[in-house]
Coordinates of C-alpha atoms in Angstrom, one line a residue:
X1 CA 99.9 -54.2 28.7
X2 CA 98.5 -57.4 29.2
X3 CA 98.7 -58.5 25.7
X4 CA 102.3 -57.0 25.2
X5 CA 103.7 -59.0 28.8
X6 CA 102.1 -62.5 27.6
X7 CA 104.1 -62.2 24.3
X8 CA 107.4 -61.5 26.3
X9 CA 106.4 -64.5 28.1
X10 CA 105.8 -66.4 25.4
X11 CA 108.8 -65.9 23.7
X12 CA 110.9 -66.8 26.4
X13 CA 108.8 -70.2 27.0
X14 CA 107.3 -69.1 29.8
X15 CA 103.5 -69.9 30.3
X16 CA 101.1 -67.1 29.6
X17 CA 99.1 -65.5 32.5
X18 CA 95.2 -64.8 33.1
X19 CA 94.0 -61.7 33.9
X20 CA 92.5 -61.4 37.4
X21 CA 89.9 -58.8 38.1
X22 CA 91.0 -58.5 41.5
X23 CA 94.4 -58.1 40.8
X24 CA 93.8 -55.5 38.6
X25 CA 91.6 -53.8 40.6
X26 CA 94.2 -53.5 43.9
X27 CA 96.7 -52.8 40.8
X28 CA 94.7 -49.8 39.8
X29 CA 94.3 -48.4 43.4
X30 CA 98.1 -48.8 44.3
X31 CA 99.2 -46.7 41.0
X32 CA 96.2 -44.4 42.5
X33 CA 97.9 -43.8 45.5
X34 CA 101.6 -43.7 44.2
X35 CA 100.8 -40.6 41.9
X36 CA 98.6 -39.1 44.8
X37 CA 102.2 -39.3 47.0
X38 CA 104.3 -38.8 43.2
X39 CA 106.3 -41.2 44.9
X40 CA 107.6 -45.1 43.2
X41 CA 108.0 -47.8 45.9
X42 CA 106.3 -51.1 47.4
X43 CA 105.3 -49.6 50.4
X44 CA 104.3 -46.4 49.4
X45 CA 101.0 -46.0 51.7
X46 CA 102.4 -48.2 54.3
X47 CA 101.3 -51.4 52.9
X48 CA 102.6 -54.9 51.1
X49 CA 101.6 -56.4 47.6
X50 CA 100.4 -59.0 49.3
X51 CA 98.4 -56.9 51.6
X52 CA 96.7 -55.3 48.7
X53 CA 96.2 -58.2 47.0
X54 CA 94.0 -59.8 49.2
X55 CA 92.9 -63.6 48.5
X56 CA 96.6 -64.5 47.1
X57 CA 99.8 -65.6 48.6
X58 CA 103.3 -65.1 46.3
X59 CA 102.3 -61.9 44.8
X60 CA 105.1 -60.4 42.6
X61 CA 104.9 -56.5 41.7
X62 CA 106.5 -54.5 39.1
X63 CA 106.1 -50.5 39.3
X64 CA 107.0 -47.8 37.3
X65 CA 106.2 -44.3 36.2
X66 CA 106.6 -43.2 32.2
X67 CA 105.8 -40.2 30.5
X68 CA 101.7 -40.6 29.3
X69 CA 102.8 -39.3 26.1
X70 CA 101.9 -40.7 22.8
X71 CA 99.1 -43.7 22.2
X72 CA 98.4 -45.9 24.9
X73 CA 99.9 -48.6 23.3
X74 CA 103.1 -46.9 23.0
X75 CA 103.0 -45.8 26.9
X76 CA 102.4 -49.7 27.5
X77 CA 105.6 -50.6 25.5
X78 CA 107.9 -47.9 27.3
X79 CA 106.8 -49.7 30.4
X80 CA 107.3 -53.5 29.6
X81 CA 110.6 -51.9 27.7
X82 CA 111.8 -50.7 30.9
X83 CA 110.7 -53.9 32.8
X84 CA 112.4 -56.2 30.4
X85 CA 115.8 -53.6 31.0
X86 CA 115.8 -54.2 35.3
X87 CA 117.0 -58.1 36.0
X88 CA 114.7 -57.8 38.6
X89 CA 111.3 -56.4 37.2
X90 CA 112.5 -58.7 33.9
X91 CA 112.6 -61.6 36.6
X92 CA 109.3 -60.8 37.9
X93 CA 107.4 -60.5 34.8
X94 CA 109.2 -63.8 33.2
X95 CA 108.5 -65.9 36.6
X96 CA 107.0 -69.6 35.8
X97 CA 105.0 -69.8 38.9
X98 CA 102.8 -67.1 37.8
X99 CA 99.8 -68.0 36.5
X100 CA 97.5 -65.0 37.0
X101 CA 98.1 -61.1 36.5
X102 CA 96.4 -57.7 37.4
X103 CA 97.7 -53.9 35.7
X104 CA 96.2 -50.8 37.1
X105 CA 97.3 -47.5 35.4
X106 CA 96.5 -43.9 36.6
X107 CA 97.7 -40.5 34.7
X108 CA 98.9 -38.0 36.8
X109 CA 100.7 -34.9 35.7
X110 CA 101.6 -36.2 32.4
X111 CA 103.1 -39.1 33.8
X112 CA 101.5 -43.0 34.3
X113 CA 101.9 -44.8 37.0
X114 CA 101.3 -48.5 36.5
X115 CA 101.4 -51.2 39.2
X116 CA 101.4 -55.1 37.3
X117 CA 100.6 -57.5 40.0
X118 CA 101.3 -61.4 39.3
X119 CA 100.7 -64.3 41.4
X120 CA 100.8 -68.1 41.2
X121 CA 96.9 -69.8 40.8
X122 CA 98.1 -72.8 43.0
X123 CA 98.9 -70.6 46.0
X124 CA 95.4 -68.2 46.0
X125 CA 94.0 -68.7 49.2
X126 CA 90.3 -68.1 50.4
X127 CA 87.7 -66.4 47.8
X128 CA 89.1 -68.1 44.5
X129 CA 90.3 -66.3 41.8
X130 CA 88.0 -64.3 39.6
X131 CA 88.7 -64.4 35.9
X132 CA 88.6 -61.9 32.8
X133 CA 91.2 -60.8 30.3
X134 CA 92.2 -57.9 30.9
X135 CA 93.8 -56.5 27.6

């Protein structure tokens, strides 16, 4: 996912981002908690991207839900396909302010749920940012 949303970005001259391990890992519990409630929303839970993503300031979420079928690779491209479709998931993951990234997947009912959280390195607040690829 990582890997597939860094090449969209570089084709369209946009710098590439860094994977965040804290990103991803509020990424990973918000798709957790959107197939517990099967539902697709920013709020589902009651909370904010930027209150899940603690430490950062300007966080940017896309969400969706696409059928688990198939290589994960192929799941990963049905989800930046659909992205790249919505003006404004396609603005969210093209953004030039964002520097860093998180993706969290969870499988649920033949369906995955993937939260891609993004945020600008200039405006992370207290803690720092902690690096690592995440492919």
């Amino acid at each position: 996912m990582h890997d597939r949303v860094n090449g969209q970005r570089q084709k369209r001259d946009r710098n590439t981002v860094t994977g965040s391990r804290r990103l991803a890992a509020a990424a990973e519990q918000y798709a957790r908690t959107l197939a517990r409630h099967r539902e697709i929303g920013h709020h589902v839970g009651g909370t904010s991207p930027e209150e899940r993503c603690t430490g950062f300031a300007g966080v940017r979420e896309n969400i969706v839900r696409v059928s688990a079928r198939g290589r994960p690779d192929r799941v990963a491209r049905r989800a930046v396909e659909w992205w790249l479709g919505s003006p404004d998931h396609c603005d969210t993951l093209l953004q030039r302010d964002m520097s860093h990234d998180g993706v969290g997947v969870w499988l649920h009912h033949g369906d995955a749920y993937i939260v891609h959280e993004f945020a600008p390195a200039e405006q992370a607040v207290s803690g720092g940012l902690l690096g690592g690829l995440l492919q």
